[in-house]
Amino acid sequence: MIRKLIFVFAVFFVQALDAQQNLARNPILYADVPDMSMVRVGDTYYMSSTTMHMSPGLPIMKSNDLVNWKLVSYAYDTLVSNDEMNLNNGKSTYGRGSWASSLRYHNGTYYVSTFAATSGKTHIYSTKDIEKGPWKAQSFKPSYHDHSLFFDDDGKVYLIWGAGKLSIVELKDDFSGVKTGTEQVLIENASAPSGNGGLAAEGSQLFKVNGKYYLFNITWPRGGMRTVVIHRADKITGPWEGRIGLQDLGVAQGGLINTPKGEWYAYLFRDNGAVGRIPYLVPVKWEDGWPVLGVNGKVPETLDLPANKSLIPGIIASDEFTLKKGQTTLPQVWQWNHNPDNRLWSLSQRKGFLRLTTGRLDTSFLLARNTLTQRTIGPVCSGSTMLDISNMKDGDFAGLCLLQKNYGLVGVRVEGDKKSVVMINATAGKPIEAAVVPFIEKAIYFKAECDFTNKKDVADFFYSFDGKDWKTIGTQLKMSYTLPHFMGYRFGLFNYATKNTGGFADFDFFRISDQIINKSPGL
């Protein structure tokens, strides 16, 4: 009898464990995908997000299950061409560029809008084919902060925007600007339900469900945490009544999405240290005409949705830099830090390599053009590359970085006829040369390993001459999410000149993993 009970218990335990493993887990994406906006068309979901100063920008992701996503498009290649976006004359637009977008589907057309202090405008992009484009771009002044694009049943199109005091304006039929005289205050103090002080209500996203209007905002009351505030009204102009929608773990800012089966979820994000702002899904039930978020007011660890797969290769991916048939540009996972100079990079000048050529002199890594980036992911990840440095010139510096204001990097610096492996650590906000190792080889491997577990937020750098025997170099980078960059850490490949132009570095590959290995002894 005892043996039978033990057997039954063991079977039950295994079945329960299998059931847990087949469920989705929060966070849905352990990567920097903030300010999400989402639509469902049939049984397919699309999501836009913020990548600010990166180019191309305004990424579009696709999913069939709300959990596993793949990058499929960008709304624009270039937000605007000015000194800030081009990293010219010592200017940059870190932490700015385009912010929180609003993705909508209306009468067979996809629309995604955003705003930018960098351009001083509101931008609206539209397409019939969200995955392949082309995208039509329109823009107008002013830059409407954290706005929600909304198509009403009567054919009118609105923007709702602001912080604390929320306003509404009607758009012209051709999206070329706003209709004169239509601007009005929508909610005088949208922060009131969570208490005043701290971050005023912003991040507006408006929805219409069963004839009622629901407006989602994020607040951060003083002494509290990021909070979801929801207002509802029978008419778009009000009156509006508000309440706290969710106050748990700081998971906030987002909106509503439903499944073909009629299930409802709120898509939200959470600040999670150096990896960035990461997406969560929270189940929603409807009670008395209100969306009720969470399970007993809490963000659940598991969801009754398909299990999470690796973010590789949907959100990040390795790249051998081999052009496939019909391929003319880089895979969707890549973004340039600011606008690139497209004359100075190539996938065709040397087969199977990414060539980064210098075209001007720079004195700062953060102001150098043509740094090619991908997101880091949690809880751990590593990125590695190999580069041929035989055509670098005196004063050139090329290698692998972890990009944020407090960056870290390992690279090759050429000084006259001498070469050195250099590790730079900017943990404290200023770059410090933590190690300089002379060498004579013409090719070298670099690797960076990141540990975001429980916001540990540390990274180590390595170099190798054969890709097998890795040596640690320099000091451990303590990563921190800083507001001047307003973005999670990114892997980056870079090459810039300080004395002469025209040198180039050839990167053979970039390989990314969601694991880290035991470190070998350093120097």
XYZ file of C-alpha atoms in Angstrom:
523
model
C 0.000 0.000 0.000
C 2.795 2.407 0.919
C 4.627 1.642 -2.312
C 1.453 2.316 -4.281
C 0.957 5.666 -2.533
C 4.567 6.627 -3.210
C 4.137 5.687 -6.870
C 0.911 7.680 -7.189
C 2.521 10.674 -5.523
C 5.548 10.462 -7.827
C 3.332 10.298 -10.921
C 1.295 13.250 -9.670
C 4.471 15.240 -8.973
C 5.897 14.556 -12.445
C 2.595 15.464 -14.099
C 2.381 18.680 -12.077
C 5.964 19.532 -13.004
C 5.268 18.868 -16.689
C 2.164 21.047 -16.523
C 4.185 23.874 -14.995
C 6.836 23.540 -17.696
C 4.182 23.767 -20.406
C 2.888 27.102 -19.112
C 4.153 30.555 -20.020
C 6.152 32.369 -17.385
C 6.572 36.025 -16.566
C 8.413 37.994 -17.729
C 7.253 37.121 -21.226
C 10.419 38.612 -22.707
C 13.510 38.969 -20.516
C 14.835 41.802 -22.658
C 14.498 45.549 -23.116
C 11.156 45.855 -24.931
C 9.480 48.850 -23.227
C 6.407 50.958 -24.004
C 4.660 48.135 -25.823
C 1.563 48.727 -27.917
C -0.285 45.713 -29.276
C -2.988 44.710 -31.754
C -4.514 41.419 -32.816
C -5.524 40.847 -36.430
C -7.264 37.493 -36.749
C -5.134 35.065 -34.775
C -1.894 37.025 -35.181
C -0.556 39.575 -32.711
C 1.705 42.507 -33.537
C 3.583 44.662 -31.060
C 5.533 47.905 -31.349
C 8.091 49.146 -28.847
C 10.627 51.878 -28.121
C 14.259 51.894 -29.251
C 14.777 55.675 -29.115
C 18.120 56.649 -30.665
C 18.582 53.398 -32.593
C 18.286 53.056 -36.394
C 16.248 51.589 -37.919
C 13.612 52.398 -35.330
C 10.156 51.673 -34.032
C 10.433 47.874 -34.130
C 7.472 45.654 -34.979
C 7.275 42.153 -33.477
C 4.938 39.285 -34.344
C 3.467 36.443 -32.284
C 0.902 33.695 -32.665
C 0.523 33.018 -28.933
C 1.171 36.329 -27.073
C 4.292 34.801 -25.518
C 6.871 34.073 -28.208
C 7.771 37.019 -30.420
C 9.881 37.650 -33.493
C 11.145 40.904 -34.945
C 9.621 41.348 -38.407
C 9.870 45.021 -39.339
C 10.719 48.609 -38.449
C 8.458 51.547 -39.173
C 11.391 53.729 -40.257
C 15.012 53.526 -41.313
C 15.728 57.109 -40.273
C 13.596 59.138 -37.875
C 15.287 62.383 -38.858
C 18.689 63.378 -40.222
C 20.268 66.032 -38.016
C 23.451 66.441 -35.998
C 21.932 64.693 -32.980
C 20.839 61.565 -34.834
C 23.971 61.554 -37.010
C 26.371 61.942 -34.081
C 27.872 65.008 -35.749
C 29.608 67.998 -34.188
C 29.783 66.393 -30.775
C 25.999 66.025 -30.536
C 23.909 62.949 -29.769
C 20.344 62.020 -28.862
C 20.898 59.270 -26.300
C 17.732 58.609 -24.335
C 15.623 60.588 -26.772
C 14.884 59.767 -30.417
C 11.382 58.272 -30.762
C 9.476 57.323 -27.618
C 6.337 55.369 -26.686
C 4.471 54.343 -29.842
C 0.835 53.540 -30.487
C 0.025 50.659 -32.849
C -3.418 50.383 -34.433
C -5.180 48.456 -37.221
C -8.055 50.180 -39.035
C -9.863 49.340 -42.270
C -7.089 47.117 -43.607
C -4.239 49.488 -42.752
C -1.731 49.362 -39.914
C -0.834 52.647 -38.239
C 1.901 53.264 -35.706
C 2.555 56.681 -34.243
C 5.321 58.047 -32.080
C 6.795 61.358 -30.989
C 10.289 62.730 -30.612
C 11.928 65.631 -28.858
C 14.795 65.023 -31.305
C 12.609 66.080 -34.231
C 10.098 68.195 -32.302
C 7.314 66.377 -34.141
C 4.658 63.706 -33.942
C 5.227 60.947 -36.496
C 2.631 58.616 -38.039
C 3.632 55.637 -40.174
C 1.164 53.479 -42.108
C 1.241 50.373 -44.266
C -1.008 47.678 -45.720
C 1.645 45.027 -45.038
C 3.072 45.354 -41.531
C 5.756 42.724 -42.129
C 7.060 43.769 -45.539
C 5.983 47.397 -45.910
C 6.492 49.827 -47.463
C 5.689 52.355 -44.747
C 4.268 55.788 -45.506
C 5.710 58.461 -43.218
C 3.944 61.652 -42.122
C 4.856 64.101 -39.403
C 3.671 67.351 -37.926
C 4.316 69.661 -34.999
C 4.168 69.595 -32.035
C 5.551 66.485 -30.370
C 2.568 65.035 -28.461
C 3.984 63.351 -25.353
C 3.121 59.674 -24.732
C 0.092 59.834 -26.957
C -2.463 57.170 -27.831
C -3.720 56.992 -31.410
C -7.411 56.124 -31.447
C -9.907 55.396 -34.232
C -13.489 55.832 -33.038
C -16.551 54.114 -34.454
C -17.803 57.339 -36.057
C -14.680 57.630 -38.230
C -12.970 60.314 -36.175
C -9.302 59.874 -35.270
C -7.846 61.249 -32.056
C -4.619 61.624 -30.107
C -4.759 61.523 -26.309
C -1.578 62.758 -24.657
C 0.037 64.467 -21.701
C 1.323 63.852 -18.179
C -0.962 64.419 -15.231
C -3.284 66.655 -17.201
C -4.377 64.632 -20.209
C -5.685 66.243 -23.372
C -7.324 65.143 -26.615
C -7.150 66.471 -30.155
C -8.730 65.319 -33.403
C -6.552 64.576 -36.429
C -7.161 65.622 -39.999
C -8.522 62.916 -42.265
C -5.202 62.646 -44.131
C -3.097 62.513 -40.912
C -1.173 65.619 -41.971
C -1.861 67.412 -38.707
C -4.541 68.285 -36.162
C -7.909 69.870 -36.758
C -7.871 73.454 -35.524
C -10.030 74.099 -32.495
C -10.439 70.465 -31.449
C -7.945 70.407 -28.568
C -9.452 70.099 -25.083
C -8.515 68.807 -21.639
C -9.723 65.245 -21.187
C -8.809 64.593 -17.527
C -7.532 67.408 -15.320
C -5.597 65.164 -12.935
C -5.265 61.569 -14.130
C -2.849 60.783 -11.270
C -5.513 61.275 -8.587
C -6.586 57.610 -8.153
C -3.058 56.596 -7.046
C -2.197 59.786 -5.172
C -0.295 62.811 -6.343
C 3.432 63.324 -6.329
C 6.126 61.342 -8.110
C 5.620 60.460 -11.760
C 2.440 62.027 -13.118
C 0.061 59.830 -15.113
C 1.432 59.268 -18.616
C 1.844 56.521 -21.218
C -1.762 56.836 -22.384
C -3.356 53.940 -24.270
C -7.064 54.164 -25.110
C -9.413 51.262 -25.915
C -13.108 50.814 -26.557
C -14.792 47.676 -25.226
C -18.527 47.016 -25.375
C -19.264 50.671 -26.061
C -17.198 52.049 -23.166
C -13.859 53.861 -23.340
C -10.960 52.657 -21.189
C -7.812 54.746 -20.759
C -4.678 53.134 -19.312
C -1.894 55.207 -17.730
C 1.162 54.664 -15.577
C 1.870 56.646 -12.416
C 4.545 56.427 -9.750
C 3.171 57.903 -6.532
C 5.744 59.304 -4.158
C 7.001 56.586 -1.828
C 5.244 53.898 -3.852
C 5.827 51.900 -7.022
C 4.918 52.106 -10.677
C 1.153 51.745 -10.816
C -1.505 51.115 -13.478
C -4.329 53.653 -13.391
C -7.474 53.055 -15.451
C -10.173 55.586 -16.334
C -13.441 54.783 -18.071
C -16.209 56.822 -19.697
C -19.346 56.386 -21.791
C -18.270 59.209 -24.107
C -14.754 59.942 -25.284
C -15.011 63.481 -23.905
C -16.075 62.196 -20.484
C -16.918 62.476 -17.722
C -14.197 60.002 -16.695
C -13.975 57.966 -13.492
C -10.707 56.395 -12.421
C -9.280 53.710 -10.185
C -6.027 51.837 -9.565
C -5.778 48.951 -12.004
C -2.671 47.204 -10.643
C -0.065 47.923 -8.016
C 2.364 45.006 -7.768
C 6.088 44.573 -8.425
C 6.165 47.884 -10.293
C 4.654 46.171 -13.337
C 2.876 48.957 -15.229
C 2.342 50.926 -18.474
C 0.554 49.194 -21.277
C -2.935 48.235 -22.308
C -5.438 45.548 -23.223
C -5.393 42.668 -25.677
C -7.825 39.794 -26.182
C -7.434 36.363 -27.745
C -9.633 34.809 -30.453
C -11.191 32.730 -27.646
C -12.266 35.872 -25.794
C -9.628 35.772 -23.059
C -8.243 39.120 -21.944
C -4.759 40.181 -20.856
C -2.975 43.367 -19.963
C 0.466 43.796 -21.501
C 2.764 45.779 -19.210
C 6.458 46.211 -18.450
C 8.702 46.286 -15.404
C 11.948 48.131 -14.701
C 14.473 45.348 -14.207
C 17.847 46.957 -13.755
C 20.561 46.942 -16.372
C 18.873 44.542 -18.800
C 16.163 47.175 -19.235
C 12.374 47.324 -19.116
C 10.913 43.876 -19.643
C 7.377 42.813 -20.736
C 4.840 41.007 -18.570
C 1.369 39.655 -19.271
C -1.354 39.849 -16.631
C -4.721 38.070 -16.936
C -7.792 40.291 -16.961
C -11.336 39.591 -15.816
C -14.271 41.930 -16.273
C -16.325 42.898 -13.246
C -19.040 45.570 -13.206
C -17.728 46.994 -16.459
C -14.131 47.307 -15.221
C -11.066 45.327 -16.300
C -9.654 43.662 -13.161
C -5.947 42.976 -13.562
C -3.942 40.147 -12.034
C -4.718 37.175 -9.817
C -6.023 38.544 -6.538
C -4.350 41.801 -7.481
C -0.963 40.171 -8.062
C 1.170 39.528 -11.139
C 1.251 35.746 -11.632
C 4.451 33.843 -12.264
C 2.754 31.488 -14.719
C 0.063 31.967 -17.350
C -2.294 29.615 -19.123
C -0.519 30.236 -22.409
C 2.107 28.290 -24.402
C 5.514 28.017 -22.754
C 8.233 30.573 -23.437
C 10.830 29.613 -25.994
C 14.298 31.083 -26.188
C 14.568 34.696 -27.350
C 17.127 33.367 -29.829
C 16.633 33.827 -32.782
C 13.384 35.828 -32.617
C 14.547 38.860 -30.639
C 18.326 38.403 -30.776
C 20.371 36.119 -33.021
C 23.822 35.015 -34.022
C 25.069 36.211 -37.403
C 27.827 34.768 -39.574
C 27.616 37.848 -41.836
C 27.029 35.688 -44.889
C 24.650 37.263 -47.381
C 21.855 34.875 -48.296
C 20.188 34.883 -51.682
C 18.107 38.014 -52.037
C 19.487 39.545 -48.817
C 20.650 43.149 -49.168
C 20.886 44.293 -45.583
C 21.400 43.125 -42.032
C 18.912 40.835 -40.243
C 16.122 42.512 -38.255
C 17.795 41.837 -34.893
C 20.475 44.463 -35.590
C 20.189 48.213 -34.978
C 22.791 50.931 -35.367
C 23.600 53.276 -32.519
C 22.107 56.479 -34.031
C 22.003 56.903 -37.820
C 24.721 54.966 -39.631
C 26.941 56.255 -42.407
C 25.983 53.586 -44.924
C 29.073 54.227 -47.057
C 31.284 52.858 -44.307
C 29.923 49.380 -43.628
C 29.633 46.393 -45.929
C 28.653 42.735 -46.043
C 29.868 42.297 -49.620
C 33.380 43.752 -49.718
C 34.655 40.582 -48.079
C 32.457 37.522 -48.278
C 31.321 36.275 -44.877
C 32.476 39.338 -42.962
C 31.049 42.618 -41.698
C 33.496 45.365 -42.635
C 33.490 48.570 -40.594
C 35.589 51.304 -42.206
C 36.553 54.555 -40.512
C 35.505 57.774 -42.246
C 36.246 60.476 -39.714
C 38.174 61.100 -36.500
C 36.523 60.638 -33.118
C 37.717 61.160 -29.567
C 34.935 59.307 -27.746
C 33.489 55.811 -28.084
C 29.985 57.101 -27.311
C 30.178 59.642 -30.140
C 31.614 57.255 -32.746
C 29.323 56.310 -35.639
C 28.480 52.871 -36.986
C 28.392 50.898 -33.762
C 26.170 47.917 -34.580
C 24.043 46.656 -31.687
C 21.744 43.937 -30.377
C 19.885 43.656 -27.086
C 21.291 41.751 -24.157
C 18.876 39.268 -22.522
C 18.357 37.814 -19.076
C 18.870 36.140 -16.821
C 22.303 35.553 -18.409
C 23.790 35.885 -21.879
C 27.051 36.060 -23.748
C 28.153 37.567 -27.039
C 31.340 36.833 -28.938
C 33.056 37.888 -32.143
C 36.262 37.425 -34.120
C 37.875 40.217 -36.068
C 40.644 40.481 -38.585
C 42.631 43.592 -37.658
C 45.311 43.482 -40.358
C 43.920 46.581 -42.132
C 43.494 48.849 -39.142
C 45.508 52.072 -39.118
C 47.446 53.987 -36.494
C 44.953 55.352 -33.959
C 42.150 52.904 -34.791
C 40.163 51.175 -32.049
C 37.822 48.233 -32.800
C 36.110 45.543 -30.775
C 33.139 44.400 -28.722
C 31.198 46.558 -26.272
C 28.338 46.594 -23.827
C 26.659 49.889 -24.638
C 25.123 52.200 -22.069
C 26.335 55.416 -20.454
C 28.409 53.353 -18.014
C 29.746 51.100 -20.751
C 32.372 48.428 -20.907
C 34.387 47.218 -23.893
C 37.290 45.133 -25.054
C 39.054 46.001 -28.277
C 42.208 46.332 -30.322
C 44.010 49.668 -30.259
C 46.658 50.364 -32.876
C 49.474 52.752 -31.976
C 52.062 53.095 -34.722
C 53.162 49.553 -35.551
C 52.069 48.193 -32.166
C 48.778 46.587 -31.192
C 47.225 46.091 -27.782
C 44.136 44.454 -26.356
C 42.461 47.122 -24.228
C 39.633 46.732 -21.729
C 37.802 49.919 -20.746
C 35.455 50.029 -17.770
C 33.096 52.985 -17.284
C 31.257 51.589 -14.252
C 31.588 54.914 -12.430
C 30.514 56.964 -15.454
C 34.005 57.760 -16.726
C 36.070 55.405 -18.926
C 38.997 53.765 -17.122
C 41.633 51.689 -18.889
C 41.488 48.556 -16.759
C 43.964 46.492 -18.813
C 46.344 46.867 -21.771
C 47.923 43.709 -23.243
C 50.346 43.940 -26.224
C 50.085 41.256 -28.917
C 51.232 40.592 -32.500
C 48.519 38.380 -34.088
C 46.392 39.603 -37.009
C 43.103 38.187 -35.712
C 41.546 38.033 -32.269
C 38.384 36.792 -30.547
C 36.424 38.777 -27.977
C 33.595 37.804 -25.646
C 31.375 39.510 -23.073
C 29.277 37.646 -20.514
C 26.370 39.299 -18.681
C 24.672 38.169 -15.483
C 21.363 39.909 -14.758
C 20.143 37.283 -12.272
C 18.267 38.988 -9.420
C 19.594 42.316 -10.708
C 23.188 41.235 -10.122
C 23.974 43.264 -13.264
C 27.638 42.404 -13.810
C 29.647 41.606 -16.923
C 33.054 40.140 -17.648
C 35.169 40.514 -20.775
C 37.457 37.963 -22.424
C 39.872 37.590 -25.328
C 41.301 34.599 -27.167
C 43.563 33.844 -30.107
C 41.884 30.560 -31.062
C 38.275 30.961 -29.852
C 38.762 28.153 -27.322
C 41.238 29.268 -24.679
C 39.614 32.383 -23.199
C 41.372 34.767 -20.849
C 39.540 37.299 -18.712
C 40.727 40.853 -19.091
C 40.355 43.980 -17.014
C 37.836 44.433 -14.243
C 34.242 43.361 -13.861
C 31.730 45.863 -15.238
C 28.957 46.794 -12.793
C 26.131 47.598 -15.149
C 23.523 50.218 -14.276
C 20.448 51.470 -16.097
C 20.971 55.216 -16.485
C 18.358 57.745 -17.573
C 20.727 59.633 -19.918
C 20.638 56.543 -22.167
C 17.233 55.219 -20.994
C 17.905 51.783 -22.474
C 19.035 48.335 -21.395
C 22.609 47.294 -22.148
C 23.350 46.227 -25.697
C 26.095 44.215 -27.292
C 27.886 46.274 -29.921
C 30.552 45.912 -32.609
C 32.581 49.087 -33.165
C 35.512 50.580 -35.047
C 36.576 54.211 -34.953
C 39.621 56.289 -35.802
C 41.491 58.841 -33.708
C 44.377 59.719 -36.086
C 43.770 58.512 -39.658
C 40.729 57.548 -41.702
C 40.296 54.679 -44.136
C 41.319 51.782 -41.926
C 38.915 48.906 -41.516
C 38.188 45.937 -39.295
C 36.535 42.762 -40.586
C 34.194 40.990 -38.148
C 33.846 37.300 -39.017
C 30.740 36.629 -36.909
C 28.711 37.602 -33.882
C 27.481 34.685 -31.779
C 25.066 35.046 -28.931
C 24.006 32.588 -26.250
C 21.575 32.535 -23.350
C 24.222 30.826 -21.229
C 27.575 31.739 -19.739
C 30.461 29.363 -19.125
C 33.005 28.980 -16.383
C 35.608 31.668 -16.685
C 39.247 30.829 -17.280
C 41.950 32.637 -15.290
C 42.713 36.193 -16.278
C 45.955 38.036 -16.580
